[in-house]
Every structure is written in C-alpha cells, then in structure tokens.
PDB file of C-alpha atoms in Angstrom:
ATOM      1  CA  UNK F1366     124.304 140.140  38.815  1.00  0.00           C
ATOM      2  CA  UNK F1367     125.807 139.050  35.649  1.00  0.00           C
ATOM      3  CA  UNK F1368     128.177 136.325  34.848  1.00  0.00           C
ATOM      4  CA  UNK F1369     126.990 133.994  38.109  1.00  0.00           C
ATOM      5  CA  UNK F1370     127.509 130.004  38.091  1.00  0.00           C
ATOM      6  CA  UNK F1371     127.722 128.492  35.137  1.00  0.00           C
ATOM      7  CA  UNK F1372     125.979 125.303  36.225  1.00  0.00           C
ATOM      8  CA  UNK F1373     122.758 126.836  38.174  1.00  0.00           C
ATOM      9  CA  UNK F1374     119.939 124.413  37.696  1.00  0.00           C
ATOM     10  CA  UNK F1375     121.896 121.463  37.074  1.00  0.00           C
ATOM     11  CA  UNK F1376     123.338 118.494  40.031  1.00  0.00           C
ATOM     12  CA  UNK F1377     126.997 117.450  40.497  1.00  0.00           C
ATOM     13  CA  UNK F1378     127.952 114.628  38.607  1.00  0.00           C
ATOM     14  CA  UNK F1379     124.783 114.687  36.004  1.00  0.00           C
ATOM     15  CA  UNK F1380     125.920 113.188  32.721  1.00  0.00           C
ATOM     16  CA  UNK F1381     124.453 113.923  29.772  1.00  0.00           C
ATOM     17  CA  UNK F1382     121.105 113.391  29.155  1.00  0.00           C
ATOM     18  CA  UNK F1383     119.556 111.057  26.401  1.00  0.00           C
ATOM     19  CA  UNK F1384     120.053 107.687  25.124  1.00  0.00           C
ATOM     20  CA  UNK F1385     122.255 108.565  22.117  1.00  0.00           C
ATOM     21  CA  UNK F1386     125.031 109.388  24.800  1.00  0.00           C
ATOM     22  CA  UNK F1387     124.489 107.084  26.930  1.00  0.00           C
ATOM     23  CA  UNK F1388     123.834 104.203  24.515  1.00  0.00           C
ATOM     24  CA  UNK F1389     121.236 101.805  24.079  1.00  0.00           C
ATOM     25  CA  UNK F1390     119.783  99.837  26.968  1.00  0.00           C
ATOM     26  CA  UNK F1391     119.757  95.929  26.966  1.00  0.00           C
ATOM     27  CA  UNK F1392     116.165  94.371  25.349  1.00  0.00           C
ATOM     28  CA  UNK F1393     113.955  94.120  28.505  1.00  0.00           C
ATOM     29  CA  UNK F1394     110.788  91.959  29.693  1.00  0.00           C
ATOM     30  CA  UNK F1395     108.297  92.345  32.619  1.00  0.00           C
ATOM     31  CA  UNK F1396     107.678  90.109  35.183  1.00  0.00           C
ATOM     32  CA  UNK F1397     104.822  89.626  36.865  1.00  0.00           C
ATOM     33  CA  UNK F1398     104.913  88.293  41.241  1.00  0.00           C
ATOM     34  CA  UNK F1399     102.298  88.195  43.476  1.00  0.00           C
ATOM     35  CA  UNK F1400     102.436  87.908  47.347  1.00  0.00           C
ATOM     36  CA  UNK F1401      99.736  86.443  49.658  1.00  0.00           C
ATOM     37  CA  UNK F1402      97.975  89.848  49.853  1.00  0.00           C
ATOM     38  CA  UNK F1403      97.253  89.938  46.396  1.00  0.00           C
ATOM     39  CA  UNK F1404     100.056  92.683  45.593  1.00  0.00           C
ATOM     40  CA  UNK F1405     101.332  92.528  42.044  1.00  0.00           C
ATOM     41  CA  UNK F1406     104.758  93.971  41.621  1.00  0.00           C
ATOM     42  CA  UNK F1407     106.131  93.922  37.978  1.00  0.00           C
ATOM     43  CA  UNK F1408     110.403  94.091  38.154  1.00  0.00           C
ATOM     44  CA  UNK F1409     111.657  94.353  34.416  1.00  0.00           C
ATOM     45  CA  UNK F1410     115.228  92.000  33.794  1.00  0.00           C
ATOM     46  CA  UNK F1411     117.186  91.773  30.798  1.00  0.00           C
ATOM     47  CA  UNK F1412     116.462  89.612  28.243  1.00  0.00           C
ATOM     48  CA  UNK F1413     119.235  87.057  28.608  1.00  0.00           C
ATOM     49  CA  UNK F1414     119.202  87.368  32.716  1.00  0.00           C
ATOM     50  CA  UNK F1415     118.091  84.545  35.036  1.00  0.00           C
ATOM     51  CA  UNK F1416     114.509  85.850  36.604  1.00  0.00           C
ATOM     52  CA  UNK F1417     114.343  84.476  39.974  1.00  0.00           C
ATOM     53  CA  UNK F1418     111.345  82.307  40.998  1.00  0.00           C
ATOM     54  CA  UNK F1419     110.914  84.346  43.876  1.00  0.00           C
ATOM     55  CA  UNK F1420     110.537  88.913  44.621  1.00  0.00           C
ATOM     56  CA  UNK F1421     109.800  90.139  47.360  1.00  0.00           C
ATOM     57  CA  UNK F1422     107.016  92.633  47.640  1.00  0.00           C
ATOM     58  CA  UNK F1423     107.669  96.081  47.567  1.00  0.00           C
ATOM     59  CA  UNK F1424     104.766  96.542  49.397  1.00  0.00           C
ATOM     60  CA  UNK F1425     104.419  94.564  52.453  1.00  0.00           C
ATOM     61  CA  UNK F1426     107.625  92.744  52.124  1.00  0.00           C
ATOM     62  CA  UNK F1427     105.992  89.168  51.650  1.00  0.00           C
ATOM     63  CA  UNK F1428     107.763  87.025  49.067  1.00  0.00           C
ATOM     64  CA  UNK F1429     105.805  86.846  45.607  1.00  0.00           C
ATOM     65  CA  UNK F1430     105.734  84.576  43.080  1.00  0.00           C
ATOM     66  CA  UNK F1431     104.707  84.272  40.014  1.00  0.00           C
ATOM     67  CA  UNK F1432     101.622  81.920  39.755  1.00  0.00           C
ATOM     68  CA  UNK F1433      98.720  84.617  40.622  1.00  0.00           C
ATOM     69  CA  UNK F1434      96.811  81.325  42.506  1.00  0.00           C
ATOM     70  CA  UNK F1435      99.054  80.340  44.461  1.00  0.00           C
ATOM     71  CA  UNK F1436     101.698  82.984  45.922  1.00  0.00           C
ATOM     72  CA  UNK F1437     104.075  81.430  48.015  1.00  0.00           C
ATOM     73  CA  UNK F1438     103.732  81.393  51.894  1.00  0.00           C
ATOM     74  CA  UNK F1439     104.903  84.141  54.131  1.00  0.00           C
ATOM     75  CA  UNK F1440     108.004  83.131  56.118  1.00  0.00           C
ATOM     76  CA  UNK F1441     107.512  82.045  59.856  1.00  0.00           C
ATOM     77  CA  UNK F1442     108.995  83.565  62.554  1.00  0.00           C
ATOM     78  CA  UNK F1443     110.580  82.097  65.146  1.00  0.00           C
ATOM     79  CA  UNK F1444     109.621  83.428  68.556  1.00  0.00           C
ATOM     80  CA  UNK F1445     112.499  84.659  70.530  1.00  0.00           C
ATOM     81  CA  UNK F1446     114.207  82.393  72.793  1.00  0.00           C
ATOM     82  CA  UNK F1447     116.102  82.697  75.934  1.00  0.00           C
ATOM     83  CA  UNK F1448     119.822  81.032  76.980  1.00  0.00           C
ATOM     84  CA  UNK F1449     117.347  78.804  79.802  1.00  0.00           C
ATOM     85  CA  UNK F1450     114.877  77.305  76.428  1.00  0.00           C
ATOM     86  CA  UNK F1451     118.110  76.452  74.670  1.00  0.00           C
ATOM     87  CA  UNK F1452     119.483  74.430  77.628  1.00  0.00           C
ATOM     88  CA  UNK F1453     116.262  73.131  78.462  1.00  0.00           C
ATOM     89  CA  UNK F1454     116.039  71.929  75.112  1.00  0.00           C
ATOM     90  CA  UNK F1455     119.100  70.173  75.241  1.00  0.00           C
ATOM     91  CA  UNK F1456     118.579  68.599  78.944  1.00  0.00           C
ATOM     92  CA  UNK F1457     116.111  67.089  80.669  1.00  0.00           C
ATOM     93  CA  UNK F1458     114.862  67.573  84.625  1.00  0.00           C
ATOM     94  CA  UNK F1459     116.598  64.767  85.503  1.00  0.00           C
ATOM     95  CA  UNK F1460     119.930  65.828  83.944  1.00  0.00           C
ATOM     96  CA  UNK F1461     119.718  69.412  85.163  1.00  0.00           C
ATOM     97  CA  UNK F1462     119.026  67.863  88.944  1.00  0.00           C
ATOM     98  CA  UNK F1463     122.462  65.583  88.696  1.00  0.00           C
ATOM     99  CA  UNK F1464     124.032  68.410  87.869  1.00  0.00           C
ATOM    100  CA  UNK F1465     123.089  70.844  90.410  1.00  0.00           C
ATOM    101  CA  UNK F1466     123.387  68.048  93.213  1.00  0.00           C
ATOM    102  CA  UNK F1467     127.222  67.883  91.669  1.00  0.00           C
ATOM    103  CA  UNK F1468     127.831  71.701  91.425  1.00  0.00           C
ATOM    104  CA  UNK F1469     126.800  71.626  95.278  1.00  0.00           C
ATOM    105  CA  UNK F1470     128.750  68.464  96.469  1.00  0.00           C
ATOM    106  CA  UNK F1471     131.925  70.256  94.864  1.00  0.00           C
ATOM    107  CA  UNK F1472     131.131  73.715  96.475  1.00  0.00           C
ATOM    108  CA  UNK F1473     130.530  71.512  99.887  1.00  0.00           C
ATOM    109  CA  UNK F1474     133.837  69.910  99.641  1.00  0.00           C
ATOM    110  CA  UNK F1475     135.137  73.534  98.820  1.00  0.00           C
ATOM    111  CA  UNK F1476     134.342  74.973 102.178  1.00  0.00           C
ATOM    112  CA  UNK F1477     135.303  72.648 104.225  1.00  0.00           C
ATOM    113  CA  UNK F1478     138.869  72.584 103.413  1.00  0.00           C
TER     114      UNK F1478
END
C-alpha cells in the first residue's frame, strides 16, 4: 500500500524534538532527602526556586529530609474514632446520666397527656 499516514510512528500532539526548538532549560541543582528507611530520593529545582525543607519519598511515602542523620519522623496516625468517643470526650458519666434521666422525665410527661 503506498501513500498510507503520513504520521505512522509518531503520537498526537508531539512537538518537535530537541532543545534548540524548544529552548534552553533553566540552570538546575540536585537535592538530596532521606526518609526514616534510609531511602534517598534526589528531586532537581531550578536554580533560583525555593527547595522545600521537606519531600516526600517516592518510595514508601515517608517524609524525607535532608540531614542523612536525622530524617524527620513519620507522621502519626490517628486511630479512627466513633460519634460515641467524640461525645464521650466531651462529657462525663455524670453529665451523660442527667441527661438521660431528663430525656426520660420529658418522654414520661409526654405520655401521660
């Protein structure tokens, strides 16, 4: 077959390729973070950007920093906690007990009438 596609072996929207068309890239510099596991990941930033004290691991998702010695601590998480911790938390036995005795003096007076 002769004639065909014109763009065979290429993808939609490639550009052109090389950096004389595209134009120079910004002046770049490594940085080196390491998490608690001992992972070194090494994200490259422009020279005049801000590099963040902090990266997260690509890895094992751990937050890295950049003194090798002493990575930063993994983040705790808080266990799950039901609507009954969160009032419990708030209110003591004593409270909750006034309460109920009130909720039932109400619903008393309710069914009587």
């Amino acid at each position: 077959m002769v004639g065909g596609n014109a763009i065979r072996g290429t993808r939609v929207g490639a550009g052109p390729s090389g950096e004389s068309e595209r134009g120079e890239s910004a002046p770049r510099r490594r940085v080196s973070y390491w998490c608690a596991n001992g992972h070194e990941s090494r994200p490259s930033f422009a020279m005049d950007a801000e590099v963040p004290e902090e990266w997260d691991c690509p890895r094992c998702g751990l937050p890295g920093g950049q003194d090798a010695k002493n990575p930063p601590a993994a983040p705790r998480t808080e266990p799950y906690k039901t609507h009954l911790a969160y009032v419990k938390e708030r209110r003591s036995d004593a409270d909750g007990e006034a309460i109920l005795a009130e909720a039932l003096e109400r619903l008393r007076q309710r069914r009587q009438i």
